[in-house]
Coordinates of C-alpha atoms in Angstrom, one line a residue:
M180 CA 3.8 -26.1 25.6
P181 CA 5.5 -24.6 22.6
S182 CA 6.6 -26.9 19.8
A183 CA 10.2 -27.5 19.1
K184 CA 10.4 -24.7 16.6
N185 CA 9.4 -22.2 19.3
S186 CA 10.8 -23.7 22.5
D187 CA 14.1 -21.7 22.3
V188 CA 12.3 -18.4 22.0
F189 CA 9.1 -18.6 24.1
K190 CA 8.5 -19.7 27.6
S191 CA 7.7 -23.4 28.3
W192 CA 4.1 -22.9 29.2
V193 CA 3.2 -20.9 26.0
P194 CA 1.1 -22.9 23.5
D195 CA 1.5 -22.5 19.7
W196 CA -2.0 -21.0 19.2
L197 CA -1.2 -18.2 21.7
I198 CA 2.0 -17.5 19.8
L199 CA 0.0 -16.9 16.6
V200 CA -2.4 -14.7 18.5
G201 CA 0.5 -12.6 19.8
I202 CA 2.1 -12.3 16.4
F203 CA -1.0 -10.9 14.8
L204 CA -1.9 -8.7 17.7
F205 CA 1.5 -7.2 17.3
L206 CA 1.7 -7.1 13.5
I207 CA -1.8 -5.8 12.5
P208 CA -1.6 -2.4 14.2
I209 CA 1.9 -1.8 12.6
A210 CA 0.6 -3.0 9.2
S211 CA -2.3 -0.5 9.3
V212 CA -0.1 2.5 10.0
L213 CA 0.8 3.1 6.3
G214 CA -2.5 4.7 5.4
I215 CA -4.0 5.0 8.9
Y216 CA -5.7 8.3 8.2
M217 CA -6.5 7.8 4.5
A218 CA -10.2 7.5 5.4
G219 CA -10.0 10.9 7.0
I220 CA -8.1 12.9 4.4
N221 CA -10.5 15.9 4.8
S222 CA -10.1 15.8 8.6
A223 CA -6.3 15.6 8.3
A224 CA -6.2 18.4 5.7
S225 CA -8.4 20.6 8.0
Y226 CA -6.3 19.8 11.1
Y227 CA -3.0 20.7 9.5
G228 CA -4.3 23.5 7.2
I229 CA -3.1 21.7 4.0
D230 CA -4.5 20.2 0.8
A231 CA -5.5 16.6 0.3
I232 CA -2.5 16.1 -1.9
D233 CA -0.3 17.0 1.0
V234 CA -2.0 14.3 3.1
R235 CA -1.2 11.8 0.4
L236 CA 2.5 13.0 0.5
S237 CA 2.6 12.1 4.2
V238 CA 1.4 8.6 3.4
V239 CA 4.0 8.2 0.6
I240 CA 6.8 9.5 2.9
F241 CA 6.1 6.6 5.3
Y242 CA 6.4 4.1 2.5
L243 CA 9.5 5.8 1.2
A244 CA 11.2 5.5 4.5
I245 CA 10.6 1.8 4.5
V246 CA 12.3 1.5 1.1
C247 CA 15.5 3.5 1.8
A248 CA 16.0 2.2 5.4
F249 CA 15.5 -1.5 4.5
P250 CA 19.3 -2.2 4.3
I251 CA 20.1 -0.2 7.4
E252 CA 17.5 -1.8 9.7
K253 CA 19.3 -5.1 9.6
H254 CA 22.3 -3.4 11.2
F255 CA 20.2 -2.2 14.1
F256 CA 18.4 -5.5 14.4
N257 CA 21.8 -7.3 14.6
R258 CA 23.4 -4.7 16.9
F259 CA 21.1 -5.1 19.9
S260 CA 19.7 -8.0 21.8
S261 CA 16.2 -8.8 20.7
R262 CA 14.2 -8.1 23.8
P263 CA 15.8 -4.7 24.6
Y264 CA 15.6 -3.8 20.9
L265 CA 11.9 -4.5 20.9
V266 CA 11.2 -2.4 24.0
G267 CA 13.4 0.4 22.7
C268 CA 11.5 0.6 19.4
A269 CA 8.2 0.6 21.2
L270 CA 9.3 3.5 23.4
I271 CA 10.4 5.5 20.3
Y272 CA 7.1 4.6 18.6
V273 CA 5.1 5.9 21.6
A274 CA 7.2 9.1 21.7
I275 CA 6.7 9.8 18.0
N276 CA 2.9 9.4 18.3
L277 CA 2.7 11.6 21.5
I278 CA 4.6 14.4 19.6
L279 CA 2.2 14.0 16.6
Y280 CA -0.8 14.1 19.0
S281 CA 0.4 17.4 20.6
T282 CA 1.3 19.3 17.4
S283 CA -0.5 20.5 14.3
S284 CA 2.7 21.3 12.3
F285 CA 2.7 19.6 8.9
A286 CA 6.5 19.8 8.7
V287 CA 6.7 17.8 12.0
L288 CA 4.2 15.3 10.6
L289 CA 6.4 14.7 7.5
I290 CA 9.6 14.3 9.5
L291 CA 8.1 12.0 12.1
R292 CA 6.2 9.9 9.4
F293 CA 9.6 9.3 7.9
F294 CA 11.1 8.2 11.2
G295 CA 7.9 6.2 11.8
G296 CA 8.5 4.3 8.5
V297 CA 12.0 3.5 9.5
L298 CA 10.8 2.3 12.9
S299 CA 8.1 0.1 11.4
L300 CA 10.8 -2.0 9.8
S301 CA 12.0 -3.1 13.2
F302 CA 8.5 -4.3 14.2
I303 CA 7.9 -6.0 10.9
G304 CA 11.3 -7.7 10.9
I305 CA 10.7 -9.2 14.3
S306 CA 7.2 -10.3 13.3
F307 CA 8.5 -11.7 10.1
S308 CA 11.1 -13.8 11.9
M309 CA 8.5 -15.1 14.2
I310 CA 6.1 -16.0 11.4
F311 CA 8.8 -18.0 9.6
R312 CA 9.3 -20.1 12.7
Q313 CA 5.7 -21.3 12.6
F314 CA 6.2 -23.4 9.4
H315 CA 8.2 -26.3 8.3
A316 CA 11.7 -25.1 7.2
Q317 CA 11.2 -26.4 3.7
R318 CA 8.1 -24.4 3.1
S319 CA 8.5 -21.5 5.5
R320 CA 9.5 -19.0 2.9
V321 CA 6.3 -19.4 0.8
L322 CA 4.0 -19.6 3.8
G323 CA 5.8 -16.8 5.6
Y324 CA 5.4 -14.5 2.7
A325 CA 1.8 -15.5 2.3
T326 CA 1.0 -14.7 5.9
L327 CA 2.9 -11.4 5.9
Y328 CA 1.4 -10.0 2.8
S329 CA -2.1 -11.2 3.7
S330 CA -1.7 -9.3 7.0
L331 CA -0.3 -6.2 5.4
F332 CA -2.9 -6.0 2.6
A333 CA -5.9 -7.1 4.6
T334 CA -5.6 -4.5 7.3
A335 CA -6.7 -1.6 5.1
P336 CA -10.5 -2.0 5.7
L337 CA -9.9 -2.5 9.4
A338 CA -8.0 0.7 9.5
Q339 CA -10.8 2.4 7.5
I340 CA -13.4 1.4 10.0
L341 CA -11.3 2.6 12.9
D342 CA -10.7 5.9 11.0
A343 CA -14.4 6.4 10.5
Y344 CA -15.1 5.9 14.2
V345 CA -12.3 8.1 15.4
F346 CA -12.9 11.0 13.0
T347 CA -16.6 10.9 13.7
E348 CA -16.4 10.9 17.5
Y349 CA -13.1 12.7 18.2
D350 CA -10.6 15.3 16.9
F351 CA -8.2 14.2 14.2
N352 CA -5.1 14.0 16.4
T353 CA -6.8 11.3 18.5
I354 CA -5.8 8.8 15.9
F355 CA -2.2 9.0 17.2
L356 CA -3.3 8.0 20.7
V357 CA -5.2 5.1 19.1
K358 CA -2.0 3.9 17.4
I359 CA -0.3 3.7 20.8
Y360 CA -3.2 1.9 22.4
A361 CA -3.5 -0.5 19.5
L362 CA 0.2 -1.5 19.9
I363 CA 0.1 -2.1 23.7
P364 CA -1.8 -5.5 23.8
G365 CA 0.4 -7.3 21.3
L366 CA 3.6 -5.8 22.8
L367 CA 2.8 -6.8 26.3
L368 CA 1.7 -10.3 25.3
F369 CA 4.9 -10.7 23.3
L370 CA 7.1 -9.6 26.2
F371 CA 5.1 -11.8 28.6
M372 CA 5.7 -14.9 26.4
L373 CA 9.3 -14.4 25.3
K374 CA 12.2 -15.8 27.2
P375 CA 14.2 -13.2 29.1
K376 CA 17.5 -13.7 27.2
I377 CA 16.3 -14.6 23.6
D378 CA 18.5 -13.5 20.7
L379 CA 17.0 -13.6 17.2
R380 CA 20.1 -12.0 15.5
P381 CA 20.9 -14.2 12.5
E382 CA 24.2 -12.6 11.7
G383 CA 25.5 -11.8 15.2
K384 CA 26.5 -8.4 16.5
I385 CA 27.3 -5.9 13.7
P386 CA 29.1 -2.6 14.5
F387 CA 27.6 0.7 13.4
K388 CA 30.7 1.6 11.5
N389 CA 29.6 -0.7 8.8
V390 CA 26.4 1.3 8.2
D391 CA 26.5 3.0 4.8
W392 CA 24.8 6.3 5.7
K393 CA 25.9 8.0 2.5
S394 CA 24.1 5.5 0.3
F395 CA 21.1 5.9 2.6
V396 CA 21.0 9.6 1.9
L397 CA 21.7 9.2 -1.8
L398 CA 18.8 6.7 -2.0
A399 CA 16.3 8.7 0.1
T400 CA 16.9 12.0 -1.8
P401 CA 15.8 10.8 -5.3
L402 CA 12.9 8.8 -3.8
I403 CA 11.6 12.0 -2.1
L404 CA 12.1 13.9 -5.4
I405 CA 10.2 11.4 -7.5
A406 CA 7.4 11.2 -5.0
Y407 CA 7.1 15.0 -5.1
I408 CA 7.2 15.1 -8.9
L409 CA 4.5 12.4 -9.3
L410 CA 2.1 13.9 -6.7
Y411 CA 2.6 17.6 -7.4
G412 CA 3.5 17.5 -11.1
Q413 CA 0.0 18.0 -12.4
Y414 CA -0.7 20.6 -9.7
Y415 CA 2.2 22.7 -11.1
H416 CA 1.6 21.8 -14.8
W417 CA 4.6 19.5 -14.9
L418 CA 7.7 20.8 -16.8
K419 CA 6.0 24.2 -17.3
S420 CA 6.9 24.8 -13.7
I421 CA 10.5 25.6 -12.9
R422 CA 10.0 23.9 -9.5
I423 CA 9.1 20.5 -11.1
T424 CA 11.9 21.0 -13.7
L425 CA 14.5 21.5 -11.1
C426 CA 13.2 18.5 -9.1
M427 CA 13.4 16.4 -12.2
I428 CA 17.0 17.4 -12.9
A429 CA 17.9 16.8 -9.2
F430 CA 16.2 13.4 -9.4
V431 CA 18.3 12.3 -12.4
F432 CA 21.5 13.7 -10.8
F433 CA 21.1 12.0 -7.4
T434 CA 20.0 8.7 -9.0
M435 CA 23.2 8.7 -11.1
L436 CA 25.2 9.4 -8.0
F437 CA 23.6 6.5 -6.2
V438 CA 24.1 4.1 -9.1
I439 CA 27.8 5.1 -9.5
R440 CA 28.4 4.7 -5.8
Q441 CA 26.8 1.2 -5.7
L442 CA 28.9 0.1 -8.7
K443 CA 32.1 1.2 -7.0
L444 CA 31.4 -0.2 -3.5
K445 CA 32.7 -3.6 -2.7
D446 CA 29.7 -4.2 -0.4
P447 CA 27.0 -2.1 -2.0
Y448 CA 23.9 -0.8 -0.2
I449 CA 21.8 -2.4 -2.9
D450 CA 23.5 -4.8 -5.3
L451 CA 22.5 -3.7 -8.8
G452 CA 23.6 -7.0 -10.1
V453 CA 20.0 -8.2 -9.6
F454 CA 19.1 -6.5 -12.9
K455 CA 21.5 -8.9 -14.7
T456 CA 19.0 -11.7 -14.1
R457 CA 16.4 -11.9 -16.8
N458 CA 13.6 -13.3 -14.5
F459 CA 14.2 -10.5 -12.0
R460 CA 13.6 -7.9 -14.7
I461 CA 10.4 -9.8 -15.7
G462 CA 9.4 -9.8 -12.1
M463 CA 9.8 -6.0 -11.8
L464 CA 7.7 -5.5 -15.0
L465 CA 5.0 -7.8 -13.6
L466 CA 5.1 -5.9 -10.2
I467 CA 4.6 -2.6 -12.0
A468 CA 1.7 -4.0 -14.1
F469 CA 0.1 -5.5 -10.9
Y470 CA 0.3 -2.2 -8.9
F471 CA -1.3 -0.2 -11.8
A472 CA -4.0 -2.8 -12.2
K473 CA -4.8 -2.9 -8.5
G474 CA -4.4 0.7 -7.6
D475 CA -7.8 1.9 -8.6
T476 CA -9.9 1.1 -5.4
S477 CA -9.6 4.8 -4.5
A478 CA -11.5 5.6 -7.7
L479 CA -14.5 3.7 -6.3
Y480 CA -14.7 5.8 -3.1
G481 CA -16.3 8.8 -4.8
F482 CA -18.9 6.4 -6.4
F483 CA -19.5 4.8 -3.0
G484 CA -20.3 8.1 -1.4
N485 CA -22.2 9.8 -4.3
S486 CA -24.1 7.0 -5.9
V487 CA -24.4 4.2 -3.4
N488 CA -24.6 6.7 -0.5
L489 CA -22.2 4.7 1.7
D490 CA -20.6 6.6 4.6
M491 CA -17.1 5.8 5.7
Y492 CA -18.3 3.2 8.2
N493 CA -20.2 1.2 5.6
Q494 CA -17.4 1.6 3.0
G495 CA -15.0 -0.1 5.5
Y496 CA -17.5 -2.9 6.2
V497 CA -17.9 -3.5 2.4
M498 CA -14.2 -3.6 2.0
L499 CA -13.9 -6.4 4.5
I500 CA -15.0 -8.8 1.7
N501 CA -11.9 -7.5 -0.1
A502 CA -9.7 -8.6 2.8
V503 CA -11.3 -12.0 2.7
G504 CA -10.4 -12.2 -1.0
I505 CA -6.8 -11.3 -0.2
I506 CA -6.5 -14.0 2.4
V507 CA -8.1 -16.7 0.1
G508 CA -6.0 -15.6 -2.9
A509 CA -2.7 -15.7 -0.9
A510 CA -3.6 -19.1 0.8
L511 CA -4.5 -20.8 -2.5
T512 CA -1.4 -19.4 -4.3
A513 CA 0.9 -20.6 -1.5
R514 CA -0.7 -24.1 -1.9
F515 CA -0.2 -24.0 -5.7
I516 CA 3.4 -22.8 -5.5
L517 CA 4.3 -25.6 -3.1
A518 CA 2.6 -28.0 -5.4
K519 CA 4.9 -26.7 -8.2
M520 CA 2.1 -25.4 -10.3
N521 CA 3.1 -23.5 -13.5
I522 CA 3.7 -19.9 -12.3
R523 CA 2.3 -18.5 -15.6
L524 CA -1.1 -20.1 -14.8
I525 CA -1.1 -18.5 -11.4
W526 CA -0.4 -15.0 -12.9
I527 CA -3.1 -15.4 -15.5
T528 CA -5.5 -16.4 -12.8
G529 CA -4.6 -13.4 -10.7
F530 CA -4.9 -10.9 -13.5
A531 CA -8.1 -12.6 -14.7
A532 CA -9.6 -12.0 -11.2
L533 CA -8.6 -8.3 -11.5
L534 CA -10.1 -8.2 -15.0
G535 CA -13.3 -9.7 -13.6
Y536 CA -13.4 -7.1 -10.9
H537 CA -13.1 -4.3 -13.5
L538 CA -15.7 -5.7 -15.9
L539 CA -18.3 -6.5 -13.1
S540 CA -17.7 -3.0 -11.6
L541 CA -18.6 -1.5 -15.0
N542 CA -22.0 -3.1 -14.7
V543 CA -22.4 -1.9 -11.1
L544 CA -21.4 1.7 -11.9
A545 CA -24.8 3.3 -12.1
N546 CA -26.9 5.6 -9.9
Q547 CA -29.1 2.8 -8.7
A548 CA -26.4 0.4 -7.6
E549 CA -26.9 -1.5 -4.4
M550 CA -24.3 -2.4 -1.8
S551 CA -24.7 -6.1 -2.4
D552 CA -23.7 -5.6 -6.1
L553 CA -20.2 -4.6 -4.9
L554 CA -19.4 -7.8 -3.0
L555 CA -18.3 -10.1 -5.8
P556 CA -16.2 -7.5 -7.6
L557 CA -14.4 -6.5 -4.4
F558 CA -13.8 -10.2 -3.5
L559 CA -12.2 -10.7 -6.9
Q560 CA -10.1 -7.7 -6.5
G561 CA -8.8 -9.0 -3.2
F562 CA -8.3 -12.5 -4.6
G563 CA -6.2 -11.1 -7.5
N564 CA -4.2 -8.9 -5.0
G565 CA -3.4 -11.8 -2.7
S566 CA -2.6 -14.2 -5.6
L567 CA -0.3 -11.8 -7.6
I568 CA 1.7 -10.2 -4.8
L569 CA 2.7 -13.6 -3.4
S570 CA 3.5 -15.2 -6.7
I571 CA 5.4 -12.2 -8.2
V572 CA 7.5 -11.7 -5.0
M573 CA 8.4 -15.4 -4.8
F574 CA 9.3 -15.3 -8.5
Y575 CA 11.7 -12.4 -8.4
V576 CA 13.2 -13.3 -5.0
T577 CA 14.1 -16.8 -6.2
A578 CA 15.3 -15.6 -9.6
V579 CA 18.6 -14.2 -8.3
P580 CA 21.5 -16.0 -6.6
P581 CA 21.1 -16.4 -2.8
N582 CA 24.0 -14.0 -2.1
I583 CA 22.1 -11.1 -3.6
G584 CA 18.6 -12.2 -2.5
F585 CA 18.4 -9.4 0.1
S586 CA 19.1 -6.8 -2.6
A587 CA 16.3 -8.3 -4.7
S588 CA 13.9 -7.9 -1.8
V589 CA 14.9 -4.2 -1.3
T590 CA 14.7 -3.4 -5.0
G591 CA 11.2 -5.0 -5.1
V592 CA 10.1 -2.8 -2.3
A593 CA 11.5 0.2 -4.1
F594 CA 9.6 -0.7 -7.3
R595 CA 6.4 -1.2 -5.2
F596 CA 6.8 2.2 -3.7
F597 CA 7.3 3.9 -7.1
T598 CA 4.4 2.2 -8.7
F599 CA 2.1 2.8 -5.6
T600 CA 2.9 6.5 -5.9
A601 CA 2.6 6.5 -9.7
S602 CA -0.8 4.8 -9.6
M603 CA -2.0 7.3 -7.1
A604 CA -0.8 10.1 -9.4
L605 CA -2.5 8.4 -12.4
V606 CA -5.9 8.2 -10.7
S607 CA -5.6 11.9 -9.7
F608 CA -4.6 12.8 -13.3
M609 CA -7.4 10.8 -14.9
S610 CA -9.9 12.2 -12.4
L611 CA -9.2 15.8 -13.2
H612 CA -8.8 15.2 -17.0
Q613 CA -11.8 13.0 -17.6
Q614 CA -14.1 15.0 -15.3
K615 CA -13.1 18.2 -17.1
V616 CA -13.9 16.5 -20.5
H617 CA -17.3 15.3 -19.3
Q618 CA -18.1 18.6 -17.6
Q619 CA -17.5 20.4 -20.9
S620 CA -19.7 17.9 -22.7
F621 CA -22.5 18.5 -20.2
A622 CA -22.1 22.2 -20.4
E623 CA -22.7 22.2 -24.1
H624 CA -26.1 20.7 -23.5
L625 CA -27.1 22.6 -20.3
T626 CA -28.4 25.7 -22.1
A627 CA -31.6 27.7 -21.9
D628 CA -32.9 26.3 -25.2
N629 CA -32.5 22.7 -24.0
P630 CA -35.9 21.6 -22.8
I631 CA -34.6 18.7 -20.7
A632 CA -32.2 20.9 -18.8
M633 CA -35.0 23.4 -18.1
Q634 CA -37.3 20.6 -17.0
H635 CA -34.8 19.4 -14.5
I636 CA -34.3 23.0 -13.1
A637 CA -38.1 23.4 -12.8
E638 CA -38.3 20.0 -10.9
Y639 CA -35.6 21.1 -8.5
S640 CA -37.4 24.4 -7.9
Q641 CA -40.6 22.6 -7.2
V642 CA -38.9 20.2 -4.7
L643 CA -37.3 23.2 -2.9
Q644 CA -40.6 25.0 -2.6
Q645 CA -42.3 21.8 -1.3
E646 CA -39.6 21.6 1.4
G647 CA -40.3 25.2 2.5
N648 CA -37.2 26.8 0.9
L649 CA -37.5 30.3 -0.6
V650 CA -36.3 30.2 -4.1
E651 CA -36.9 33.7 -5.5
S652 CA -33.9 33.2 -7.8
P653 CA -32.8 30.2 -9.8
N654 CA -29.6 29.9 -7.9
A655 CA -30.7 27.2 -5.5
S656 CA -32.1 24.9 -8.3
N657 CA -29.1 25.6 -10.4
A658 CA -26.9 24.5 -7.5
L659 CA -28.8 21.2 -7.2
L660 CA -28.4 20.7 -11.0
S661 CA -24.7 21.5 -10.7
R662 CA -24.3 18.9 -7.9
E663 CA -26.0 16.2 -10.0
V664 CA -23.7 17.1 -12.9
G665 CA -20.8 16.6 -10.6
K666 CA -22.0 13.2 -9.6
Q667 CA -22.4 12.2 -13.2
T668 CA -19.0 13.5 -14.2
N669 CA -17.4 11.5 -11.4
L670 CA -19.3 8.4 -12.4
M671 CA -18.2 8.8 -16.0
F672 CA -14.6 9.2 -14.9
V673 CA -14.7 6.0 -12.9
R674 CA -16.2 4.2 -15.9
D675 CA -13.6 5.5 -18.2
Y676 CA -10.8 4.5 -15.8
F677 CA -12.1 1.0 -15.4
I678 CA -12.5 0.6 -19.2
Y679 CA -8.8 1.6 -19.7
M680 CA -7.7 -0.7 -16.9
S681 CA -9.6 -3.6 -18.4
V682 CA -7.8 -3.1 -21.7
F683 CA -4.5 -2.8 -19.9
I684 CA -5.0 -6.0 -17.9
G685 CA -6.1 -7.8 -21.1
V686 CA -2.8 -6.8 -22.8
V687 CA -0.8 -8.0 -19.7
M688 CA -2.6 -11.4 -19.7
L689 CA -2.0 -11.8 -23.4
A690 CA 1.7 -11.0 -22.9
I691 CA 2.0 -13.6 -20.2
A692 CA 0.3 -16.2 -22.3
L693 CA 2.4 -15.5 -25.4
I694 CA 5.8 -15.2 -23.9
P695 CA 7.3 -18.6 -24.8
H696 CA 9.0 -19.6 -21.6
F697 CA 9.4 -18.4 -18.0
H698 CA 12.3 -19.8 -16.0
Y699 CA 10.9 -20.1 -12.6
H700 CA 13.5 -21.4 -10.2
I701 CA 11.1 -22.9 -7.7
R702 CA 13.8 -25.2 -6.4
K703 CA 15.5 -22.2 -4.7
I704 CA 12.6 -21.9 -2.3
G705 CA 13.8 -25.1 -0.7
A706 CA 15.6 -28.2 -1.6
K707 CA 12.4 -30.3 -1.2
L708 CA 9.1 -28.5 -1.2
I709 CA 6.4 -30.5 0.6
P710 CA 2.9 -29.9 -0.8
I711 CA 0.2 -29.1 1.8

């Protein structure tokens, strides 16, 4: 039988353990949709006839939709009864993915990824309300956030393994059918367990006339523009391009319109009063620092493939240790927050884990690295992610008055979107810049009068001849040498990036330690927090 906290929602025969299974079967497929095809960027680019940067844009568009639709979704959630709302969202989800399965238009992909991001809020909102019910009221906020963020962050390696299988065995568009199949078990189990006439609406029925569509458009427009600028700025040489310049002007213009509108509205879409709170501003700065410090896992993927010789399957399996670290970090942080541990110590511990990840990775970054050498650094990276995302979110959400707490959550998601996109752009910029620097350095030494370079070319020629290849010209051996130079320049870029990030994280930790006082209003999480 369900416990008292679930008896008004689930049928009388449903045990609590089955409720938890249902929640995670329903949530995990939705959580993995953000970057569902990131492990198959080349497959996606080939299928749509686009560049890799365009594929990243489609991922960012999904995240962007979550940000700008966050305040609108609560109107839909409170407009319809919960069960029909869930079924309706599932049908739209299936329709979107069937259309994506049947088309190879990149424009259609972008449009439907945007609507898919809006739709995902409905599923996450229902899952979130169910998760909160599973914990004691006085600690549900901390444990609910811990469970949600652990699930959202830890699904990445699972999605990567799934990607590797699908893109190896099937055409790219099969991934959209897989998304449908992955949702069905959790959805059916949910519908089977829920009471027929449940109603989870916390605010009652809200008419659509109260939806601020103008603010939605004014928020979505500058977010799309800044995403385009960050992702394509280097491609078009930044402000040297009239396209990027016009996008920048338009971004400033629409941002100002949005801010002016929010200041004039009696019931704003996002209450900008959140920025009047000192601790909220500190929370946003920490969020930016955290996302830049954590956003470099992608820099390792080239190293995984070139130097450790891991295919996409094994990369996903190795990243499972990262998911374990996320879960452990979030669980321990929740325990420490409930025990009223100094929040500054939690932050220093989280950033110290990320620093350990970078420093240990610098020792691993070599041509002879083994897969086992990656496990501890990746666990530390996951631990730091789980610890920091939970502690920072709890800090800035509880820093503002309860009446604008929702605006604090929305603003936090907006900052996470911006920094997620900016960190992706930074990795791309550093990759091109540093690899170019190292290529020029290698080119200065790869000359005909360099005996070491000539020795390597002779060795490559000998290997090719032994394998039965005809090498009447030095082109084949030169190509092998060029490939090895490419591996080395990528390796040097990753090392440079990790060194810079290590210095950055050290500065952040020093700032946290030296700031004299953080006002952490932990009492706002609950009147009486019960340690677990």
